[in-house]
Coordinates of C-alpha atoms and ligand atoms in Angstrom, one line a residue:
X73 CA 1.9 -44.4 -16.8
X74 CA 3.9 -46.3 -19.4
X75 CA 1.9 -47.8 -22.2
X76 CA 4.8 -49.8 -23.5
X77 CA 8.3 -49.4 -22.4
X78 CA 10.3 -49.0 -25.5
X79 CA 13.7 -49.5 -23.9
X80 CA 13.2 -51.7 -20.9
X81 CA 15.7 -49.4 -19.3
X82 CA 14.4 -48.0 -16.0
X83 CA 16.9 -45.1 -15.9
X84 CA 16.0 -43.9 -19.3
X85 CA 12.4 -44.4 -18.4
X86 CA 12.8 -42.3 -15.2
X87 CA 14.6 -39.7 -17.2
X88 CA 11.8 -39.4 -19.7
X89 CA 9.2 -39.2 -16.9
X90 CA 11.1 -36.3 -15.3
X91 CA 10.9 -34.1 -18.4
X92 CA 8.6 -31.1 -18.4
X93 CA 7.9 -31.9 -22.0
X94 CA 5.4 -34.5 -23.0
X95 CA 7.0 -37.4 -25.0
X96 CA 4.7 -39.7 -27.0
X97 CA 5.6 -42.4 -29.4
X98 CA 3.0 -43.5 -32.1
X99 CA 3.2 -46.2 -34.7
X100 CA 2.6 -45.8 -38.4
X101 CA -1.1 -46.0 -37.8
X102 CA -0.9 -43.2 -35.3
X103 CA -1.6 -45.5 -32.3
X104 CA 0.2 -44.7 -29.1
X105 CA 3.1 -47.0 -28.1
X106 CA 4.6 -45.0 -25.3
X107 CA 3.6 -41.9 -23.2
X108 CA 5.8 -40.3 -20.6
X109 CA 4.5 -39.1 -17.2
X110 CA 3.8 -35.6 -18.5
X111 CA 1.3 -36.9 -21.0
X112 CA -0.4 -39.0 -18.3
X113 CA -0.6 -36.0 -16.1
X114 CA -2.2 -33.9 -18.9
X115 CA -4.6 -36.7 -19.6
X116 CA -5.5 -37.3 -16.0
X117 CA -5.6 -41.1 -16.3
X118 CA -3.3 -43.8 -17.5
X119 CA -2.8 -44.0 -21.3
X120 CA -3.2 -47.6 -22.4
X121 CA -0.9 -48.9 -25.2
X122 CA -2.5 -49.0 -28.7
X123 CA -5.1 -46.2 -28.2
X124 CA -5.4 -44.0 -31.3
X125 CA -3.7 -40.6 -31.0
X126 CA -7.0 -39.1 -32.0
X127 CA -8.5 -40.1 -28.7
X128 CA -5.9 -38.0 -26.8
X129 CA -5.7 -34.9 -28.9
X130 CA -8.0 -33.0 -31.2
X131 CA -6.8 -33.0 -34.7
X132 CA -8.2 -29.9 -36.3
X133 CA -10.1 -30.4 -39.5
X134 CA -8.1 -33.5 -40.4
X135 CA -5.2 -31.2 -41.4
X136 CA -2.9 -32.0 -38.5
X137 CA -3.4 -35.7 -39.2
X138 CA -2.3 -35.2 -42.7
X139 CA 0.7 -33.3 -41.5
X140 CA 1.6 -36.3 -39.2
X141 CA 1.3 -38.6 -42.2
X142 CA 3.5 -36.3 -44.2
X143 CA 6.2 -36.6 -41.6
X144 CA 5.8 -40.3 -41.6
X145 CA 6.2 -40.2 -45.4
X146 CA 9.0 -37.7 -45.9
X147 CA 10.8 -37.7 -42.5
X148 CA 10.7 -33.9 -42.2
X149 CA 10.0 -32.7 -38.7
X150 CA 6.9 -30.5 -38.3
X151 CA 5.5 -28.2 -35.6
X152 CA 1.9 -28.7 -34.8
X153 CA -0.7 -27.3 -32.4
X154 CA -3.2 -29.6 -30.7
X155 CA -5.9 -29.3 -28.2
X156 CA -5.7 -32.0 -25.6
X157 CA -8.9 -34.0 -25.1
X158 CA -9.7 -34.0 -21.4
X159 CA -10.4 -37.5 -19.9
X160 CA -13.1 -36.0 -17.7
X161 CA -15.9 -33.9 -19.0
X162 CA -15.3 -31.2 -16.4
X163 CA -11.6 -30.7 -16.9
X164 CA -10.5 -27.8 -18.9
X165 CA -9.2 -28.3 -22.4
X166 CA -5.6 -27.4 -22.8
X167 CA -3.5 -26.5 -25.9
X168 CA -0.1 -27.9 -26.7
X169 CA 2.6 -27.1 -29.2
X170 CA 4.4 -30.1 -30.5
X171 CA 7.3 -31.1 -32.6
X172 CA 6.8 -34.3 -34.6
X173 CA 9.8 -36.3 -35.8
X174 CA 10.0 -39.7 -37.5
X175 CA 11.7 -42.4 -35.5
X176 CA 11.9 -45.8 -37.3
X177 CA 8.5 -46.5 -38.7
X178 CA 6.7 -44.4 -36.1
X179 CA 6.7 -40.9 -34.8
X180 CA 7.9 -39.2 -31.6
X181 CA 5.7 -36.3 -30.5
X182 CA 7.4 -33.9 -28.1
X183 CA 5.0 -31.4 -26.7
X184 CA 4.8 -28.6 -24.2
X185 CA 1.7 -26.9 -22.8
X186 CA 0.9 -23.6 -24.4
X187 CA 0.2 -21.8 -21.2
X188 CA 3.9 -21.4 -20.5
X189 CA 4.9 -20.8 -24.0
X190 CA 2.3 -18.8 -25.7
X191 CA -0.5 -17.7 -23.4
X192 CA 2.0 -15.5 -21.5
X193 CA 2.2 -13.1 -24.4
X194 CA -1.4 -12.2 -23.7
X195 CA -0.3 -10.5 -20.6
X196 CA 2.3 -8.9 -22.7
X197 CA -0.4 -7.8 -25.0
X198 CA -2.1 -5.8 -22.2
X199 CA 1.3 -4.3 -21.3
X200 CA 2.2 -3.5 -24.9
X201 CA -1.1 -1.9 -25.7
X202 CA -1.0 0.1 -22.5
X203 CA 2.4 1.5 -23.5
X204 CA 1.2 3.1 -26.7
X205 CA -0.9 6.2 -26.4
X206 CA -1.4 7.2 -30.0
X207 CA -4.7 5.7 -31.3
X208 CA -3.3 4.8 -34.7
X209 CA -0.3 3.1 -33.1
X210 CA -2.6 1.2 -30.6
X211 CA -4.7 -0.2 -33.5
X212 CA -1.7 -1.2 -35.6
X213 CA 0.0 -2.9 -32.7
X214 CA -3.3 -4.7 -32.0
X215 CA -3.5 -5.9 -35.6
X216 CA 0.1 -7.1 -35.5
X217 CA -0.5 -9.0 -32.3
X218 CA -3.8 -10.5 -33.4
X219 CA -2.3 -11.8 -36.7
X220 CA 0.6 -13.4 -34.9
X221 CA -1.4 -14.9 -32.0
X222 CA -3.9 -16.5 -34.4
X223 CA -1.3 -17.4 -37.0
X224 CA -3.1 -15.3 -39.6
X225 CA -1.8 -13.7 -42.7
X226 CA -3.4 -10.4 -41.8
X227 CA -5.6 -8.6 -39.3
X228 CA -7.8 -5.5 -39.2
X229 CA -9.8 -3.3 -36.9
X230 CA -13.1 -2.1 -38.3
X231 CA -15.5 0.4 -36.9
X232 CA -18.9 1.5 -37.9
X233 CA -19.7 5.0 -39.0
X234 CA -23.5 5.3 -39.4
X235 CA -24.6 2.6 -41.9
X236 CA -21.1 1.9 -43.1
X237 CA -18.3 -0.2 -41.8
X238 CA -14.7 1.2 -42.1
X239 CA -11.4 -0.5 -42.0
X240 CA -9.4 1.8 -39.7
X241 CA -6.3 -0.3 -39.3
X242 CA -4.9 -3.3 -41.1
X243 CA -1.8 -5.4 -41.5
X244 CA -0.8 -8.2 -43.9
X245 CA -3.2 -9.3 -46.5
X246 CA -6.0 -6.8 -45.4
X247 CA -3.8 -3.8 -46.1
X248 CA -5.5 -3.0 -49.5
X249 CA -8.7 -2.5 -47.5
X250 CA -7.3 0.1 -45.1
X251 CA -9.4 3.3 -45.1
X252 CA -12.1 1.7 -47.2
X253 CA -15.8 1.7 -46.3
X254 CA -18.5 -0.9 -47.0
X255 CA -22.2 -1.4 -46.4
X256 CA -22.8 -2.7 -42.9
X257 CA -26.0 -4.3 -43.8
X258 CA -25.4 -8.0 -44.8
X259 CA -21.8 -7.9 -43.6
X260 CA -20.1 -10.4 -41.3
X261 CA -19.1 -7.5 -39.1
X262 CA -22.8 -6.7 -38.5
X263 CA -23.4 -10.3 -37.5
X264 CA -20.6 -10.2 -35.0
X265 CA -21.9 -7.0 -33.5
X266 CA -25.5 -8.2 -33.5
X267 CA -24.7 -11.5 -31.7
X268 CA -21.9 -10.0 -29.5
X269 CA -20.0 -13.1 -30.4
X270 CA -17.2 -14.3 -32.6
X271 CA -18.2 -15.2 -36.1
X272 CA -16.2 -17.0 -38.8
X273 CA -16.2 -17.7 -42.5
X274 CA -14.0 -20.3 -44.1
X275 CA -14.0 -18.7 -47.5
X276 CA -14.6 -15.0 -47.0
X277 CA -13.0 -14.2 -50.4
X278 CA -15.8 -16.1 -52.1
X279 CA -18.6 -14.9 -49.9
X280 CA -19.7 -11.8 -51.9
X281 CA -20.0 -9.9 -48.6
X282 CA -20.1 -6.1 -48.8
X283 CA -16.4 -5.7 -47.9
X284 CA -15.4 -8.1 -50.7
X285 CA -17.7 -6.2 -53.1
X286 CA -16.1 -2.9 -52.0
X287 CA -12.5 -4.1 -52.2
X288 CA -12.6 -7.0 -54.7
X289 CA -8.8 -7.1 -55.0
X290 CA -8.5 -8.6 -51.5
X291 CA -7.3 -12.2 -51.6
X292 CA -8.9 -13.5 -48.5
X293 CA -9.7 -17.1 -47.4
X294 CA -10.8 -17.9 -43.8
X295 CA -11.7 -15.0 -41.5
X296 CA -12.5 -14.7 -37.8
X297 CA -14.2 -11.6 -36.4
X298 CA -14.6 -10.7 -32.7
X299 CA -16.5 -7.7 -31.4
X300 CA -14.7 -5.1 -29.4
X301 CA -16.8 -4.0 -26.5
X302 CA -15.7 -2.2 -23.3
X303 CA -17.8 -0.7 -20.6
X304 CA -21.0 -1.4 -22.5
X305 CA -19.8 0.5 -25.5
X306 CA -19.3 -1.1 -28.9
X307 CA -16.1 0.1 -30.4
X308 CA -15.9 -2.0 -33.6
X309 CA -14.5 -5.5 -34.4
X310 CA -11.2 -7.2 -34.6
X311 CA -10.7 -9.5 -37.6
X312 CA -8.0 -12.0 -38.4
X313 CA -7.6 -13.4 -41.9
X314 CA -5.8 -16.1 -43.8
X315 CA -4.9 -16.2 -47.5
X316 CA -7.4 -17.7 -50.0
X317 CA -7.2 -21.5 -49.6
X318 CA -5.6 -21.3 -46.2
X319 CA -6.6 -23.7 -43.4
X320 CA -9.7 -22.7 -41.3
X321 CA -9.1 -21.2 -37.8
X322 CA -9.0 -23.8 -35.0
X323 CA -10.9 -23.5 -31.7
X324 CA -7.6 -22.6 -30.1
X325 CA -7.3 -19.6 -32.3
X326 CA -10.9 -18.6 -31.8
X327 CA -10.4 -18.7 -28.0
X328 CA -7.3 -16.7 -28.3
X329 CA -9.0 -14.0 -30.4
X330 CA -11.8 -13.8 -27.9
X331 CA -9.4 -13.1 -25.1
X332 CA -7.4 -10.7 -27.2
X333 CA -10.5 -8.8 -28.2
X334 CA -11.3 -8.3 -24.5
X335 CA -7.9 -7.0 -23.7
X336 CA -7.8 -4.9 -26.8
X337 CA -11.3 -3.3 -26.3
X338 CA -10.1 -1.9 -23.0
X339 CA -7.0 -0.5 -24.5
X340 CA -8.9 1.1 -27.4
X341 CA -11.5 2.5 -25.0
X342 CA -8.7 4.1 -22.9
X343 CA -7.0 5.5 -26.0
X344 CA -10.2 7.0 -27.2
X345 CA -10.8 8.7 -23.8
X346 CA -7.3 10.0 -24.0
X347 CA -7.8 11.3 -27.5
X348 CA -10.9 13.1 -26.5
X349 CA -9.2 14.6 -23.5
X350 CA -6.2 15.7 -25.6
X351 CA -8.3 17.4 -28.2
X352 CA -10.3 19.1 -25.5
X353 CA -7.0 20.3 -24.0
X354 CA -5.8 21.6 -27.4
X355 CA -9.1 23.4 -27.9
X356 CA -8.7 25.0 -24.5
X357 CA -5.1 26.0 -25.3
X358 CA -6.2 27.6 -28.6
X359 CA -9.1 29.4 -26.9
X360 CA -6.9 30.8 -24.2
X361 CA -4.3 32.0 -26.6
X362 CA -6.8 33.7 -28.9
X363 CA -8.8 35.2 -26.1
X364 CA -5.7 36.6 -24.3
X365 CA -4.4 38.2 -27.5
X366 CA -7.9 39.7 -28.1
X367 CA -8.0 41.1 -24.6
X368 CA -4.5 42.5 -24.6
X369 CA -5.1 45.0 -27.4
X370 CA -8.1 46.9 -25.8
X371 CA -6.4 46.7 -22.4
X372 CA -3.2 48.4 -23.8
X373 CA -5.4 51.1 -25.2
X374 CA -7.2 51.5 -21.9
X375 CA -3.9 51.9 -20.0
X376 CA -2.7 54.4 -22.6
X377 CA -5.9 56.6 -22.3
X378 CA -5.5 56.4 -18.5
X379 CA -1.9 57.7 -18.7
X380 CA -3.0 60.5 -21.0
X381 CA -5.5 61.6 -18.4
X382 CA -3.1 61.2 -15.5
X383 CA -0.4 63.2 -17.3
X384 CA -3.1 66.0 -17.5
X385 CA -2.3 66.5 -21.2
X386 CA -6.0 66.9 -22.0
X387 CA -6.7 69.1 -19.0
X388 CA -6.2 69.6 -15.3
X389 CA -7.5 66.8 -12.9
X390 CA -8.7 67.1 -9.3
X391 CA -7.0 65.1 -6.5
X392 CA -9.9 62.7 -6.2
X393 CA -10.0 62.2 -10.0
X394 CA -6.2 61.4 -9.9
X395 CA -6.8 59.0 -7.1
X396 CA -9.4 57.2 -9.2
X397 CA -7.1 57.1 -12.1
X398 CA -4.4 55.5 -9.9
X399 CA -6.8 52.8 -8.9
X400 CA -7.7 52.2 -12.6
X401 CA -4.0 51.9 -13.4
X402 CA -3.5 49.3 -10.7
X403 CA -6.5 47.3 -11.9
X404 CA -5.4 47.4 -15.6
X405 CA -1.8 46.4 -14.5
X406 CA -3.2 43.5 -12.6
X407 CA -5.4 42.4 -15.5
X408 CA -2.5 42.7 -18.0
X409 CA -0.3 40.6 -15.7
X410 CA -2.9 37.9 -15.7
X411 CA -3.2 38.0 -19.5
X412 CA 0.6 37.8 -19.8
X413 CA 0.5 34.7 -17.5
X414 CA -2.0 33.0 -19.7
X415 CA 0.0 33.8 -22.8
X416 CA 3.2 32.4 -21.1
X417 CA 1.2 29.3 -20.2
X418 CA 0.0 28.7 -23.8
X419 CA 3.5 29.3 -25.2
X420 CA 5.0 26.9 -22.7
X421 CA 2.3 24.3 -23.5
X422 CA 3.1 24.5 -27.2
X423 CA 6.8 24.2 -26.5
X424 CA 7.5 27.7 -28.0
X425 CA 9.7 28.9 -25.1
X426 CA 13.4 28.8 -25.8
X427 CA 16.3 29.7 -23.5
X428 CA 18.4 32.8 -24.3
X429 CA 21.4 32.5 -22.0
X430 CA 23.6 35.4 -21.0
X431 CA 26.0 36.1 -18.1
X432 CA 24.6 38.2 -15.2
X433 CA 25.0 38.7 -11.4
X434 CA 22.5 36.9 -9.1
X435 CA 22.3 40.1 -7.0
X436 CA 21.1 42.1 -10.0
X437 CA 18.5 39.5 -10.7
X438 CA 17.2 39.7 -7.1
X439 CA 17.2 43.6 -7.1
X440 CA 15.2 43.8 -10.4
X441 CA 12.7 41.2 -9.2
X442 CA 12.3 43.1 -5.9
X443 CA 11.6 46.3 -7.7
X444 CA 8.6 44.7 -9.4
X445 CA 6.9 43.8 -6.1
X446 CA 8.0 46.8 -4.0
X447 CA 4.8 48.9 -4.7
X448 CA 2.5 46.1 -3.6
X449 CA 4.7 45.4 -0.5
X450 CA 4.6 49.1 0.4
X451 CA 0.9 49.3 -0.1
X452 CA 0.3 46.3 2.2
X453 CA 3.0 47.4 4.7
X454 CA 4.9 44.2 4.3
X455 CA 8.6 44.6 4.9
X456 CA 11.0 43.3 2.3
X457 CA 14.3 41.9 3.6
X458 CA 17.3 40.9 1.5
X459 CA 20.3 38.8 2.4
X460 CA 22.6 38.5 -0.5
X461 CA 25.7 37.0 1.3
X462 CA 29.3 37.8 0.7
X463 CA 30.8 38.1 -2.8
X464 CA 29.0 38.3 -6.1
X465 CA 27.6 35.2 -7.8
X466 CA 27.8 34.9 -11.6
X467 CA 25.2 33.0 -13.4
X468 CA 24.9 32.0 -17.1
X469 CA 21.2 31.5 -17.8
X470 CA 18.1 33.2 -19.2
X471 CA 17.8 36.3 -17.0
X472 CA 14.2 37.1 -18.2
X473 CA 12.9 33.7 -17.3
X474 CA 14.8 33.6 -14.0
X475 CA 13.3 37.0 -13.1
X476 CA 9.9 35.9 -14.1
X477 CA 10.2 32.9 -11.6
X478 CA 11.5 35.1 -8.8
X479 CA 8.8 37.8 -9.4
X480 CA 6.1 35.1 -9.3
X481 CA 7.5 33.7 -6.0
X482 CA 7.9 37.2 -4.5
X483 CA 4.5 38.3 -5.7
X484 CA 2.8 35.3 -4.1
X485 CA 4.8 35.9 -0.9
X486 CA 3.6 39.5 -0.6
X487 CA 0.1 38.6 -1.8
X488 CA -0.4 35.9 0.8
X489 CA 1.1 37.9 3.7
X490 CA -1.1 40.4 5.6
X491 CA 1.4 41.3 8.3
X492 CA 5.1 40.7 8.8
X493 CA 7.7 40.4 6.2
X494 CA 9.1 38.7 3.1
X495 CA 12.8 37.8 3.0
X496 CA 14.9 36.9 0.1
X497 CA 18.1 34.9 0.6
X498 CA 20.8 34.0 -1.9
X499 CA 22.9 30.9 -1.2
X500 CA 25.6 29.7 -3.5
X501 CA 26.6 26.0 -3.8
X502 CA 29.4 24.6 -6.0
X503 CA 27.4 24.3 -9.2
X504 CA 24.1 26.0 -8.3
X505 CA 22.5 29.0 -6.7
X506 CA 19.5 28.9 -4.4
X507 CA 17.1 31.9 -4.2
X508 CA 14.9 31.5 -1.1
X509 CA 11.7 33.5 -0.7
X510 CA 10.4 33.3 2.8
X511 CA 7.2 34.9 4.1
X512 CA 5.3 35.1 7.4
X513 CA 1.9 34.8 5.6
X514 CA -1.1 32.5 5.7
X515 CA 0.9 29.3 4.9
X516 CA -0.3 26.2 3.1
X517 CA -1.6 22.9 4.6
X518 CA 0.6 19.9 4.0
X519 CA -2.0 18.1 1.9
X520 CA -2.3 21.1 -0.5
X521 CA 1.4 21.3 -1.2
X522 CA 1.4 18.7 -4.0
X523 CA -1.5 20.4 -5.8
X524 CA 0.0 23.9 -6.0
X525 CA 2.1 23.3 -9.1
X526 CA -0.8 22.1 -11.3
X527 CA -2.1 24.6 -13.8
X528 CA -5.0 26.7 -12.5
X529 CA -4.6 25.2 -9.0
X530 CA -5.5 27.5 -6.0
X531 CA -5.9 26.6 -2.4
X532 CA -8.8 28.9 -1.9
X533 CA -11.2 28.4 -4.7
X534 CA -14.5 29.5 -3.2
X535 CA -16.5 32.4 -4.6
X536 CA -15.5 34.4 -1.5
X537 CA -11.8 34.0 -2.0
X538 CA -9.8 37.0 -1.0
X539 CA -6.8 36.8 -3.3
X540 CA -7.0 37.2 -7.1
X541 CA -4.9 35.3 -9.6
X542 CA -5.0 32.7 -12.3
X543 CA -3.5 29.8 -10.5
X544 CA -0.9 29.6 -13.2
X545 CA 2.1 31.4 -11.5
X546 CA 3.6 28.4 -9.8
X547 CA 3.0 26.0 -12.7
X548 CA 4.7 28.4 -15.1
X549 CA 7.6 29.0 -12.6
X550 CA 8.2 25.3 -12.3
X551 CA 8.2 24.8 -16.0
X552 CA 10.6 27.7 -16.5
X553 CA 12.9 26.4 -13.8
X554 CA 13.0 23.0 -15.5
X555 CA 13.7 24.7 -18.8
X556 CA 16.7 26.4 -17.1
X557 CA 17.9 23.0 -15.7
X558 CA 16.8 23.8 -12.1
X559 CA 13.8 23.2 -9.9
X560 CA 11.5 24.7 -7.2
X561 CA 11.2 23.6 -3.6
X562 CA 8.5 24.5 -1.1
X563 CA 8.0 24.1 2.6
X564 CA 5.2 25.7 4.5
X565 CA 3.2 25.7 7.7
X566 CA -0.4 26.8 7.9
X567 CA -0.7 30.1 9.7
X568 CA 3.1 30.5 10.1
X569 CA 4.4 31.1 6.6
X570 CA 6.0 29.6 3.5
X571 CA 9.4 29.3 1.9
X572 CA 9.6 28.8 -1.8
X573 CA 13.1 28.3 -3.3
X574 CA 14.3 28.2 -6.8
X575 CA 17.5 26.4 -7.4
X576 CA 19.3 27.1 -10.7
X577 CA 22.6 25.8 -12.1
X578 CA 25.3 28.5 -12.3
X579 CA 25.9 27.5 -15.9
X580 CA 23.0 26.6 -18.1
X581 CA 24.0 23.4 -19.9
X582 CA 21.6 23.5 -22.8
X583 CA 19.3 20.7 -23.8
Ligands
ADP642 P1 -2.1 32.4 -8.2 O1 -1.3 33.1 -7.2 O2 -2.3 33.2 -9.4 O3 -3.4 31.9 -7.6 P2 0.0 30.4 -8.2 O4 0.2 29.3 -9.1 O5 1.1 31.4 -8.2 O6 -1.4 31.1 -8.7 O7 -0.3 29.9 -6.8 C1 -1.3 28.9 -6.6 C2 -1.8 28.9 -5.2 O8 -0.8 28.5 -4.3 C3 -2.3 30.2 -4.8 O9 -3.6 30.5 -5.2 C4 -2.3 30.0 -3.3 O10 -3.4 29.3 -2.8 C5 -1.0 29.1 -3.1 N1 0.2 29.9 -2.7 C6 1.2 30.2 -3.6 N2 2.2 30.9 -2.9 C7 1.8 31.0 -1.7 C8 2.4 31.6 -0.5 N3 3.6 32.3 -0.5 N4 1.7 31.5 0.6 C9 0.5 30.9 0.7 N5 -0.1 30.3 -0.4 C10 0.5 30.4 -1.5

């Protein structure tokens, strides 16, 4: 364990062995004179006195060795990264970060394993990438992380568009290339994609590769490029660079970029999917808004002509003709209610709805909402009961939006009740009011309840379904309730009936 006890003091010796850090002494020829227990544990076998440091650690490209010599010469402490040489062929290589200081004519090398100190951020990487949803932000974050993790001076994400490569995100010394395209043929990027493996160039700036020809002002030295692949799809490459004349990338940094590229490819893939979904959603929103506007105009005209006929301005109508006109009126009303619902949905989705508060009585709100559903209740012979409670309840809120919510809940209650009644109850609490709509209708199964408030959700979706509607009413109602600082609750039993309640603050607090 101890190559050469420098102190002959067993307490100090024990103390050095108990450290989590590895402590190594080397002489001016970089031969080991002491190794504490941590170093022996890393090595796996005893470290004999006098072995060259180079047999224990991998000194990348002779550079670290020079750095050690520099510390011997000028006495300045330095921080270095090493790969530990495993004593057994099958043991995994391990990276360490060390601080090197001059002590007398030799050096003390204090090291800690990188797994604790630096590999953990890789888990962080996955978390950080998962947190950002915007594609540009994901790519920029990724470049930042890659440049830092591999101690680069810059990083970039490149993707292919046809026969061209394009720098879609960049940080540090690759920024001048952002948004620029280059010939894929003959590029290092094409090599990385072709081999599906990491590729490197120690002097990319002098390589005359297509990217350098396209952006000659780039001052690049060493470069590392890793392919970004997820679920069998090639998304592009991740590149890390150093300035011209900078030291080449170590194996440690290559390994790190490989792992990073794997994490990143999944994040980029997810973000792409999300982007597609969002643009499809926006297209759907635009389509709905345009179509509803287009449908509303002829429908209004249709309703107007119907009224003209019904008023018998053009000429007398028979009883059966008037009956048909009444049916036409009910159908056009229904259709325009659905169109209004879609318009309300699109304006909520686009965040165009604003609250216009005023003071009103809860009783008035209930009465005006009931008036809207009375004709349907009468037609279906469903009784409407109202329990307003004692005393009047004053609310400051947006009465139109509150009415729209209540009309939706009452409309559903009547629509989904074939026999029995619909009851409205008003309950006042200290800072809120609860409006309960209870029906004796078909009820809703417990496992369907959570689905109801999603846009276009309907319990009965078969072609033979009995009840019309857009499946937007409850979604809109919940969004409006939230806008007013309230919420909607539901309880229901299949075959027995449902109770939907909207709870609103007595005083809208604004946002
Ligand atoms: P729509 O009524 O236009 O279909 P809603 O969003 O208002 O859309 O309601 C969604 C679904 O929730 C309805 O299709 C129906 O299946 C169910 N639902 C809503 N209210 C009731 C109710 N009072 N009783 C039974 N089912 C209801």
